Coordinates of C-alpha atoms and ligand atoms in Angstrom, one line a residue:
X11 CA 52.2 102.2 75.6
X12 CA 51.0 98.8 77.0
X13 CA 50.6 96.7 73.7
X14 CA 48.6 94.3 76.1
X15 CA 44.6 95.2 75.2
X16 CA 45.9 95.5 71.4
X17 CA 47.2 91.6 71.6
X18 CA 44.3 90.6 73.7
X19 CA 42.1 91.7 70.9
X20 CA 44.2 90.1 68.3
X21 CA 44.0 86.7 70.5
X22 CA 40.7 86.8 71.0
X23 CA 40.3 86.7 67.1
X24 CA 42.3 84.4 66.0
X25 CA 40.3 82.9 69.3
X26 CA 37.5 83.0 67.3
X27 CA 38.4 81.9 64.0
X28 CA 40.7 78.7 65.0
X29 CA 38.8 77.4 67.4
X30 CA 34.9 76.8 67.9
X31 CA 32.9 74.0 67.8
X32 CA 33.1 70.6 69.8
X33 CA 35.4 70.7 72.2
X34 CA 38.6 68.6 71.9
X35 CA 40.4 65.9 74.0
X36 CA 43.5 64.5 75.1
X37 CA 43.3 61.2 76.5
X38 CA 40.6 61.4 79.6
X39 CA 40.8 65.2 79.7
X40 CA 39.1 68.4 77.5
X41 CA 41.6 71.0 75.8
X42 CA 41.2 74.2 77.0
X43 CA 39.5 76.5 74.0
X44 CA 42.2 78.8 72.6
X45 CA 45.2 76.7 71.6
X46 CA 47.0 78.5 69.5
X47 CA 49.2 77.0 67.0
X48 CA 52.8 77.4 67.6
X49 CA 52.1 79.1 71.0
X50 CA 49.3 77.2 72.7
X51 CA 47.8 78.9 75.1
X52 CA 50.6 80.8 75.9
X53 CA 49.2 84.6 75.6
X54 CA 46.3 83.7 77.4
X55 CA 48.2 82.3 80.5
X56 CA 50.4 85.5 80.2
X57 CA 47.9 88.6 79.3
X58 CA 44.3 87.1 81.4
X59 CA 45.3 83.8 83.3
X60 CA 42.2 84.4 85.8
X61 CA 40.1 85.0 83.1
X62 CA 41.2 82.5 81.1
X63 CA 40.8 79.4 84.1
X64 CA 37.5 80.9 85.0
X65 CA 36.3 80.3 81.4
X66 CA 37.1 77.1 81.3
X67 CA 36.9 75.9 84.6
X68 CA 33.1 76.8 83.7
X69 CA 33.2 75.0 80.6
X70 CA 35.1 72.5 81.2
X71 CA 35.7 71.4 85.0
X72 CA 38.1 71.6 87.7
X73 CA 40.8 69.7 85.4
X74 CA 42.1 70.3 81.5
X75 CA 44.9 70.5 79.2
X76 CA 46.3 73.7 78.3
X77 CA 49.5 73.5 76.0
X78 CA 52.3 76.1 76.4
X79 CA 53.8 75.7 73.3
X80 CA 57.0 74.0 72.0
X81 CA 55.0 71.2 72.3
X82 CA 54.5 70.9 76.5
X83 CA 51.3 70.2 77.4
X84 CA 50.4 70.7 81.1
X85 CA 46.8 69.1 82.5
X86 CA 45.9 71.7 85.2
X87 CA 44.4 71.0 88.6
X88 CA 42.5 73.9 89.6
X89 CA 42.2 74.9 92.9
X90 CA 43.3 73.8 96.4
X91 CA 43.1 70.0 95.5
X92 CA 46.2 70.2 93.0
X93 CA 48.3 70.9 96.1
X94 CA 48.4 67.5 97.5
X95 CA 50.8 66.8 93.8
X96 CA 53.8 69.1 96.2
X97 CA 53.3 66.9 99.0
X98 CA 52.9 63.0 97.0
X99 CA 56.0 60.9 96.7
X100 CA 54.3 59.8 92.9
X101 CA 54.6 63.3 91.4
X102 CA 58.3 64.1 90.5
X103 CA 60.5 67.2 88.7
X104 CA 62.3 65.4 86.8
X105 CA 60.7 66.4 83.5
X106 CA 61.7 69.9 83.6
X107 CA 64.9 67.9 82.4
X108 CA 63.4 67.8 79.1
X109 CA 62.2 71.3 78.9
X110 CA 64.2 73.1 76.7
X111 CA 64.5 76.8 77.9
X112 CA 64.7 75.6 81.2
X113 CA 67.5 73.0 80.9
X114 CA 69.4 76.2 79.9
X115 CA 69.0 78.3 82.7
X116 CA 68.2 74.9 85.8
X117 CA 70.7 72.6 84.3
X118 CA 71.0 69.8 86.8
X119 CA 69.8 72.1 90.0
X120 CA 67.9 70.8 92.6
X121 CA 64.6 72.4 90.7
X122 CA 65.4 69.1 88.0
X123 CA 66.1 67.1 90.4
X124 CA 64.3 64.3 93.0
X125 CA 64.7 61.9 95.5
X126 CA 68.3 61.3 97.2
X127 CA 69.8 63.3 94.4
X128 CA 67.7 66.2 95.3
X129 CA 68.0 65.8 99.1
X130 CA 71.6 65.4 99.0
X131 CA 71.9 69.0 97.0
X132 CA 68.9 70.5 99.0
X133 CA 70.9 69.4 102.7
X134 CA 73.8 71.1 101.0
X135 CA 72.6 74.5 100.2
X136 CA 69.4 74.6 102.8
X137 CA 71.6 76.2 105.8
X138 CA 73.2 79.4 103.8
X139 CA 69.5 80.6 103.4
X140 CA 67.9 79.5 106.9
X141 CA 68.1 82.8 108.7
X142 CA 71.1 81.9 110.6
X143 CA 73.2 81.7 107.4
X144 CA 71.6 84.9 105.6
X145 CA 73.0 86.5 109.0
X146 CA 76.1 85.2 108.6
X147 CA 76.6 86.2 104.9
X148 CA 75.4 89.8 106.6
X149 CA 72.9 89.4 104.0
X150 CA 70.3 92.1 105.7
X151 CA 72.8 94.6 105.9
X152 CA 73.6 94.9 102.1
X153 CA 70.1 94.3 101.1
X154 CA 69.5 97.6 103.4
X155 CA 71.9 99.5 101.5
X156 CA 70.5 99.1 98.0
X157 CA 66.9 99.5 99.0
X158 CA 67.7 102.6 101.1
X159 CA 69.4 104.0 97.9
X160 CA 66.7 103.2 96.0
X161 CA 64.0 104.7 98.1
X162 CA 65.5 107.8 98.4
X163 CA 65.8 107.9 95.1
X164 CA 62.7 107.9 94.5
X165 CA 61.3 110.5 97.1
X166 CA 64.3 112.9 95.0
X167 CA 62.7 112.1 92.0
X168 CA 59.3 112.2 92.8
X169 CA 57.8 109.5 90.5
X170 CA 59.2 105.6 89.4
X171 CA 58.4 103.3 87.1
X172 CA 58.4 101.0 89.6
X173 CA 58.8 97.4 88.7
X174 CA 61.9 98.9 86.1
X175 CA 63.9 99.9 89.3
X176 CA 63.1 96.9 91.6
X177 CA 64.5 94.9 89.1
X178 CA 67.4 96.7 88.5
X179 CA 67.4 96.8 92.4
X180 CA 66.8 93.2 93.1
X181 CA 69.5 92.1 90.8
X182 CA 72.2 94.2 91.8
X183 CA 71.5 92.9 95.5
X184 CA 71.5 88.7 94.4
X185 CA 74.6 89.7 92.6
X186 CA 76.5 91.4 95.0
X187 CA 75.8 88.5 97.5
X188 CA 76.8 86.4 95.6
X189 CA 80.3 88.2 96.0
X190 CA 79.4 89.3 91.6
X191 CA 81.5 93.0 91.8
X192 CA 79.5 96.1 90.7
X193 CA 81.6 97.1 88.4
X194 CA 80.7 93.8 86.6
X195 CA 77.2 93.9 87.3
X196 CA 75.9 95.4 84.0
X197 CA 77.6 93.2 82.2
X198 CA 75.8 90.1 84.3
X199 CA 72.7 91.8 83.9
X200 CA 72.6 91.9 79.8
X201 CA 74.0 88.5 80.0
X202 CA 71.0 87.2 82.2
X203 CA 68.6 88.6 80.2
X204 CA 69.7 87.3 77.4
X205 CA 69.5 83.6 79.3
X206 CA 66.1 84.7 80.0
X207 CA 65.3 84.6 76.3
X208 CA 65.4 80.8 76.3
X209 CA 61.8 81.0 77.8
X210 CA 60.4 82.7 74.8
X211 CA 59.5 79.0 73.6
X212 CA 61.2 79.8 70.3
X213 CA 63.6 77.3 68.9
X214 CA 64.4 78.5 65.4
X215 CA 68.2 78.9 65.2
X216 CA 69.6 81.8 62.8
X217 CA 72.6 84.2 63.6
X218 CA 70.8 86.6 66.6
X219 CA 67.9 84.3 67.3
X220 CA 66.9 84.7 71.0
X221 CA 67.8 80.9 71.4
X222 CA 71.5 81.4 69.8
X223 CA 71.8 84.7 72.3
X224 CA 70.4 82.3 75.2
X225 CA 73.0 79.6 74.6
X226 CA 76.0 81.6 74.1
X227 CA 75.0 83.7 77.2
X228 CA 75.3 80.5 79.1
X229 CA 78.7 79.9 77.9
X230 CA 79.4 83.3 79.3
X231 CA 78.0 83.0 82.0
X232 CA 79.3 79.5 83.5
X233 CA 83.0 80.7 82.3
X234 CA 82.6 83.6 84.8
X235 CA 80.4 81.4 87.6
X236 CA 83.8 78.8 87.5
X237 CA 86.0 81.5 88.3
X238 CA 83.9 82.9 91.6
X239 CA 83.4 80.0 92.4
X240 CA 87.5 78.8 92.2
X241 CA 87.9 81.7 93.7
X242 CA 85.4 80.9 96.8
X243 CA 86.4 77.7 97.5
X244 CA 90.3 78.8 97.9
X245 CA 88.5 81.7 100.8
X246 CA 88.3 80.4 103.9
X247 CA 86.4 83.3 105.3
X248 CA 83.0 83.0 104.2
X249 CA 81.9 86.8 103.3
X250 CA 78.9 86.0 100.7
X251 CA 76.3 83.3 100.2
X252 CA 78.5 81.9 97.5
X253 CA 81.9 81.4 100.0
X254 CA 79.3 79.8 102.0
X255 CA 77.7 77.5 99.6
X256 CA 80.7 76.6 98.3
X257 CA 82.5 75.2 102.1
X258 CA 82.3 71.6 102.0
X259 CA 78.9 70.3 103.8
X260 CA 78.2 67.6 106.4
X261 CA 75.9 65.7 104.1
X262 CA 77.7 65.8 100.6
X263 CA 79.1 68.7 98.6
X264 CA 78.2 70.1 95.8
X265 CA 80.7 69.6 92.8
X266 CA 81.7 72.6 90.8
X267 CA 79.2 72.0 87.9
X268 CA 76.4 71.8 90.6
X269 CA 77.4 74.5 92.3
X270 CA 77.6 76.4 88.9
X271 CA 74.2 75.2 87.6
X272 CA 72.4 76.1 91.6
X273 CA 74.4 79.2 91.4
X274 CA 73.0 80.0 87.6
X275 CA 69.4 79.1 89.0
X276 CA 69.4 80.9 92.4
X277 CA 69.9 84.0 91.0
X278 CA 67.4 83.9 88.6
X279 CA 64.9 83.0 91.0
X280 CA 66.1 85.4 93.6
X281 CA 65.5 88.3 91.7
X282 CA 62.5 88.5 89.3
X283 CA 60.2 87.1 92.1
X284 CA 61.4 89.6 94.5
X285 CA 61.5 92.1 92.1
X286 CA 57.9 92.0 91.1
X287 CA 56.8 91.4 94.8
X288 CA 58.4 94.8 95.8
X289 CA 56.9 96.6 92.9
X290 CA 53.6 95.0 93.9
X291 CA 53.8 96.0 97.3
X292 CA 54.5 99.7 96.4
X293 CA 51.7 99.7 94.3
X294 CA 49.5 98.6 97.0
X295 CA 50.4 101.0 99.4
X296 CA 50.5 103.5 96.9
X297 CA 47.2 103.3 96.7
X298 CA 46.3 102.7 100.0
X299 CA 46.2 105.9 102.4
X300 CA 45.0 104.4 105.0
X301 CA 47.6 101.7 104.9
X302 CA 50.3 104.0 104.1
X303 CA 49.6 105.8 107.2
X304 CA 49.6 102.3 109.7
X305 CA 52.7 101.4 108.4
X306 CA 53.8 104.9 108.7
X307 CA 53.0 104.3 112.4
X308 CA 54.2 100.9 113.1
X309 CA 57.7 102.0 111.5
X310 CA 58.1 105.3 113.4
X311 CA 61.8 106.5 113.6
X312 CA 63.4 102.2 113.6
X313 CA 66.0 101.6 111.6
X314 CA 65.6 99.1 108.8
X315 CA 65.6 95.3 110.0
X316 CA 68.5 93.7 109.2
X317 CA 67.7 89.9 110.3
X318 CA 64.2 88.1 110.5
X319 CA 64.1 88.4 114.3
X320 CA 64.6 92.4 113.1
X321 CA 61.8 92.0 110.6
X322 CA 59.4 90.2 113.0
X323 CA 59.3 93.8 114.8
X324 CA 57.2 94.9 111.9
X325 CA 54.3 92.8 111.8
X326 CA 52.0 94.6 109.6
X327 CA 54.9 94.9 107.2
X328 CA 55.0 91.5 107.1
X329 CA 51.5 91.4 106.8
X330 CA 51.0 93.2 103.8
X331 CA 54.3 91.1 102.6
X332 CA 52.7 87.6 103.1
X333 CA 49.1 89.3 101.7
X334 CA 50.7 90.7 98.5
X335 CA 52.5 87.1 97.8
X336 CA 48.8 85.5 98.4
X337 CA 47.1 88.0 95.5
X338 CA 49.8 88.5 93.2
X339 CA 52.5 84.8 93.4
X340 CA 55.0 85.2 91.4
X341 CA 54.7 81.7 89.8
X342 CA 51.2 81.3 89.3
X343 CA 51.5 77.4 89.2
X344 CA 54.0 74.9 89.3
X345 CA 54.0 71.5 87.8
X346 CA 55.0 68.1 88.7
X347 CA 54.8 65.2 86.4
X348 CA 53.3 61.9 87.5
X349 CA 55.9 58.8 88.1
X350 CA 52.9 56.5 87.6
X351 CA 48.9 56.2 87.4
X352 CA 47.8 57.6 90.4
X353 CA 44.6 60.0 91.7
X354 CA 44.8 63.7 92.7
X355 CA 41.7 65.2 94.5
X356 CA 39.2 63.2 92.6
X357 CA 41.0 63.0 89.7
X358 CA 42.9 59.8 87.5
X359 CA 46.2 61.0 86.6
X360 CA 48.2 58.5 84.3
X361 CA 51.6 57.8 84.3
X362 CA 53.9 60.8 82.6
X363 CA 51.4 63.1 82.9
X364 CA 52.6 67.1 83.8
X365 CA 50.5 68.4 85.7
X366 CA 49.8 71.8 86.8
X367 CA 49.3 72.6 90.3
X368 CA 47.0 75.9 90.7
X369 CA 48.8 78.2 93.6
X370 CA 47.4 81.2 91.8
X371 CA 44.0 79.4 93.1
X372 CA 45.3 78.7 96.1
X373 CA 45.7 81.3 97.2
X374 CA 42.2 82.8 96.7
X375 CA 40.6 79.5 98.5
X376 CA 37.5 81.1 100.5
X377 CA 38.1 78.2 102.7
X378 CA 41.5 79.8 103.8
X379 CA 41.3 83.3 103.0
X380 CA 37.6 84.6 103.7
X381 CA 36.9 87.0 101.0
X382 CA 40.0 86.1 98.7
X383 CA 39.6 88.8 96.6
X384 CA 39.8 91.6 98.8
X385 CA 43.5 93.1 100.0
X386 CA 43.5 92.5 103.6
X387 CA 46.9 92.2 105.4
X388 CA 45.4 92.5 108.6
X389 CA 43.8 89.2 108.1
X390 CA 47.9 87.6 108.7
X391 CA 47.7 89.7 112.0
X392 CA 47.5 88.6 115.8
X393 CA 48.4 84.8 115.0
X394 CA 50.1 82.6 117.6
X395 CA 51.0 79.8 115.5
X396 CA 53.6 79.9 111.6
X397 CA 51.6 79.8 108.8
X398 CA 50.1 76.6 107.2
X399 CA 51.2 74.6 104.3
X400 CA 48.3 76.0 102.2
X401 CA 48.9 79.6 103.6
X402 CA 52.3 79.0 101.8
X403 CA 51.1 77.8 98.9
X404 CA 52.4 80.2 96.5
X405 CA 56.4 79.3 97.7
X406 CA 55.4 75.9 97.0
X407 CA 55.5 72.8 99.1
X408 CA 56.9 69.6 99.8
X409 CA 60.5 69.1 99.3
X410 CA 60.8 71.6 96.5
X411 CA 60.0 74.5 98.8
X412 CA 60.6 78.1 97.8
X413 CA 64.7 77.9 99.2
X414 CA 64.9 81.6 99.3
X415 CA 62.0 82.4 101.6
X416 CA 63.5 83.7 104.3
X417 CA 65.4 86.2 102.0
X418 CA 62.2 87.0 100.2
X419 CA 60.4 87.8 103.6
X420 CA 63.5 90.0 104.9
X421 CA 64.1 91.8 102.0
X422 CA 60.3 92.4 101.4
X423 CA 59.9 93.8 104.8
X424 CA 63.4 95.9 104.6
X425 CA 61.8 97.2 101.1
X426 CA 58.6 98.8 103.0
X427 CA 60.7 100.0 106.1
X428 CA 63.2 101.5 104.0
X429 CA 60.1 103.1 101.7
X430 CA 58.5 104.7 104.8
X431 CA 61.8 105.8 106.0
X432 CA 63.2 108.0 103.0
X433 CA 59.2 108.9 102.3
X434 CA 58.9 110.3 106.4
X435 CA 62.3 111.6 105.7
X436 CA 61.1 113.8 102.2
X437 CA 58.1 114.1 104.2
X438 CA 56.1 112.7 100.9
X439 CA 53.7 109.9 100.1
X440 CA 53.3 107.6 97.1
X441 CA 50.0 108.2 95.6
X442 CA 49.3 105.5 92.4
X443 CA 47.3 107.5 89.5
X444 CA 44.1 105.3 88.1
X445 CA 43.7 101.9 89.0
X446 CA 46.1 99.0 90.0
X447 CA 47.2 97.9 87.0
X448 CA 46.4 94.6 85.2
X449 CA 49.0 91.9 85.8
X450 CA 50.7 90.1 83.4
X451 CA 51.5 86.3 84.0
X452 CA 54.9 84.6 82.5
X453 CA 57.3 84.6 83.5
X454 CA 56.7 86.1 86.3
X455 CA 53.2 87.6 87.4
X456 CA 54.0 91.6 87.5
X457 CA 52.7 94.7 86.9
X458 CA 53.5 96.3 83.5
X459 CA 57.4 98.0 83.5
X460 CA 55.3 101.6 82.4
X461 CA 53.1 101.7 85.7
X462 CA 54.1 105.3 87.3
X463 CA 53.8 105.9 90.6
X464 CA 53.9 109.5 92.1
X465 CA 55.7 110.7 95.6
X466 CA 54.8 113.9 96.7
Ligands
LIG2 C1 58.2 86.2 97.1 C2 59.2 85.6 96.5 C3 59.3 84.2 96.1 C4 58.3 83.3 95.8 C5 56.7 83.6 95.9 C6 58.8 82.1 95.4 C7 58.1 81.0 95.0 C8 58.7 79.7 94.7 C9 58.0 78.6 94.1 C10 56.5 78.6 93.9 C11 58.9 77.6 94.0 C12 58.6 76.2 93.4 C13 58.2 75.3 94.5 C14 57.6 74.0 94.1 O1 57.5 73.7 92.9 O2 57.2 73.3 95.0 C15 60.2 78.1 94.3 C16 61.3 77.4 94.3 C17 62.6 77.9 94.5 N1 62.9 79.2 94.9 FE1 61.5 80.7 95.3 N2 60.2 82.2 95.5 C18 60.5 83.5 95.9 C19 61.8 84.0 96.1 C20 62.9 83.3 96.0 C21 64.2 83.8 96.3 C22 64.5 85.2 96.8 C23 65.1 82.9 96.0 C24 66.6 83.0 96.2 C25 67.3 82.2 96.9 C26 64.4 81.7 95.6 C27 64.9 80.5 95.2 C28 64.2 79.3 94.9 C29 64.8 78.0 94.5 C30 66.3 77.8 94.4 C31 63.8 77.1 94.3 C32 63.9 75.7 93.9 C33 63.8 74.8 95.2 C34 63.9 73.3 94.9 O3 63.6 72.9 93.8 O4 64.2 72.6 95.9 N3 63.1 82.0 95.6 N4 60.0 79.4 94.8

């Protein structure tokens, strides 16, 4: 059962009982109600985010503090005007370098990084995930593989837990192109989750603490990363994503502990996004009939895409793609912290300050999306012209831009081809029982693991 509405009661108590009166301040700027000690504000940003920002964008204004535990506070910018931080020079990444949990998974990636350090890394990597280089790495191709496994899976079956297998899905597929063997893949996976554990925010070290399993998972992890990637840099063919990362590029390599630490943060962030975007979009057409039967149409008897021009074939597949990563972005904010005093929107920011930029309220600006609350692919149909900077909000901006997001776009639109194709094939349907279900938030937005949906 979800334990979600039993812990949303017992926050809102301790809500209650810790925390009334006069609101409090740091520096220029309120506190959100509903810090929490230990955890901050931590179960409200994961159980009822939009709830949570509504409240106290009401109480409190456009801009507060909430704290996310171990001690990080974040001052968040709600709405469009935080995403002018991506694109100013002043606002920087470098203080994820003193974040704990994610030193352990980012290390010295380009995600901690700025400036020429970051460039110099970025102009490295940028080309193997520009469609040219997914192509070349034959990238569509395998991805086509798994998801057409998986779909006819689940017409033979005739139910899924849905966000269960795209996981399991989505991280067999980053693996294997990054040249990981199947055979070895379970033991990656348990290893990666236990990496994952670092973001739990809890730091007390005993025998099987999460932290202790986080750490010596890393161990584990970069000992086996050094061998592929030995092993890719003695190839001269270049077969996966990692034999092409790891050829030497025009405008500086990347030494073996960078490539390690990018390798150790790519394939984090290439699969739980994904992953929750492809359960997302199943849900959605799941309970969509109408939809279900247009992209029944537009698909008719193609094959799946293989390449992005492939994908751009399919346009109301990526339509409902691009509309699912507006309602439901996998990171529902970013931050940035502020190299010196400076203004956002209308807003003094001082010096050190993290701040959170909002692209879960980006992406419902009324002022881009007319009626942001309502799913509407066809609102991404018929254009001329790529899509703005805030129509890609939620992939970020500036020169920290989403790196996979011409992977997530192909292998999003391969997922919904491939789910028509073995559905047609079965000749069933996904139907969704009840309502969507309620999203949870951290570290990833997604639907719960238990949400069931039927093919018949
Ligand atoms: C729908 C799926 C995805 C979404 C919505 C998404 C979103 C984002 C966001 C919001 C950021 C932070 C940008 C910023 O702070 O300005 C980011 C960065 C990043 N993403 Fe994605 N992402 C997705 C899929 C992927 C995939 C499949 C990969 C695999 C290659 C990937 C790799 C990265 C990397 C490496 C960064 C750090 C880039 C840098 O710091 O220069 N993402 N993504």
């Amino acid at each position: 059962m979800d334990s979600g509405p039993r812990a949303l009661q017992l926050i809102d108590r301790a809500r209650r009982a810790l925390d009334w009166g006069p609101i409090k301040y740091r520096g220029d700027y309120p506190i959100a109600r509903g810090n929490l000690p230990l955890i901050g504000h931590l179960a409200d940003v994961h159980f009822e985010l939009p709830a949570f920002l509504a409240r106290s964008r009401a109480e409190l204004g456009d801009v507060f503090w909430i704290s996310l535990g171990r001690r990080v506070w974040i001052l968040y910018v709600c709405g469009a005007q935080s995403l002018q931080a991506l694109q100013m020079g002043v606002f920087s990444n470098t203080h994820l370098q003193r974040q704990k949990g994610i030193v352990l998974i980012a290390g010295k990636s380009l995600l901690t990084q700025d400036g020429d350090n970051h460039r110099r890394m970025r102009n490295a990597m940028h080309a193997t995930f520009l469609p040219r280089g997914l192509n070349s790495a034959k990238v569509g191709a395998r991805v086509a593989v798994a998801l057409e496994e998986l779909t006819r899976r689940w017409a033979t079956q005739g139910h899924a837990y849905v966000l269960r297998d795209t996981r399991d899905t989505a991280l067999s597929v980053i693996f294997e192109l990054f040249g990981i063997a199947r055979a070895d893949v379970p033991t990656f996976r348990s290893r990666y989750e236990d990496l994952i554990l670092s973001n739990l925010g809890i730091d007390l070290d005993f025998p099987g603490a999460p932290i202790r399993r986080a750490r010596s998972a890393r161990v584990w992890i970069d000992r086996s990363f050094s061998s592929l990637v030995s092993g890719a840099r003695a190839r001269p063919q270049q077969d996966t994503l990692l034999d092409s990362l790891a050829q030497p590029a025009a405008d500086g390599s990347l030494n073996d502990e960078e490539l390690i630490d990018n390798l150790r943060l790519v394939i984090l962030a290439g699969h739980e996004t994904i992953a929750s975007i492809m359960a997302w979009i199943t849900l959605r057409v799941a309970a969509d009939g109408a939809l279900w039967d247009a992209l029944c149409a537009e698909v008719g008897d193609a094959p799946i895409p293989t390449t992005i021009e492939e994908a751009k074939r399919f346009p109301l597949a990526e339509a409902v793609f691009r509309e699912t990563v507006r309602m439901h972005p996998p990171f529902s904010f970013t931050t940035r912290m502020a190299l010196q005093d400076t203004v956002l929107g209308n807003h003094s920011i001082r010096a050190r300050t993290a701040v959170g930029v909002d692209l879960y309220g980006a992406g419902r600006d009324a002022a881009v999306f007319p009626r942001p609350e309502s799913f509407d692919p066809t609102r991404w149909l018929g254009r001329t012209t790529p899509p703005t900077v805030s129509e890609l909000a939620q992939f970020g901006g500036g020169p920290h831009f989403c790196l996979g997001y011409h992977l997530a776009w192909l292998e999003a639109v391969e997922h919904i081809v491939a789910l028509v194709r073995s559905m047609r094939a079965a000749k069933k349907r996904p139907a969704l029982k009840g309502a969507l279900p309620t999203p949870r938030f951290l570290s990833t937005e997604h639907p719960s693991g238990s949400t069931l949906v039927q093919f018949s």
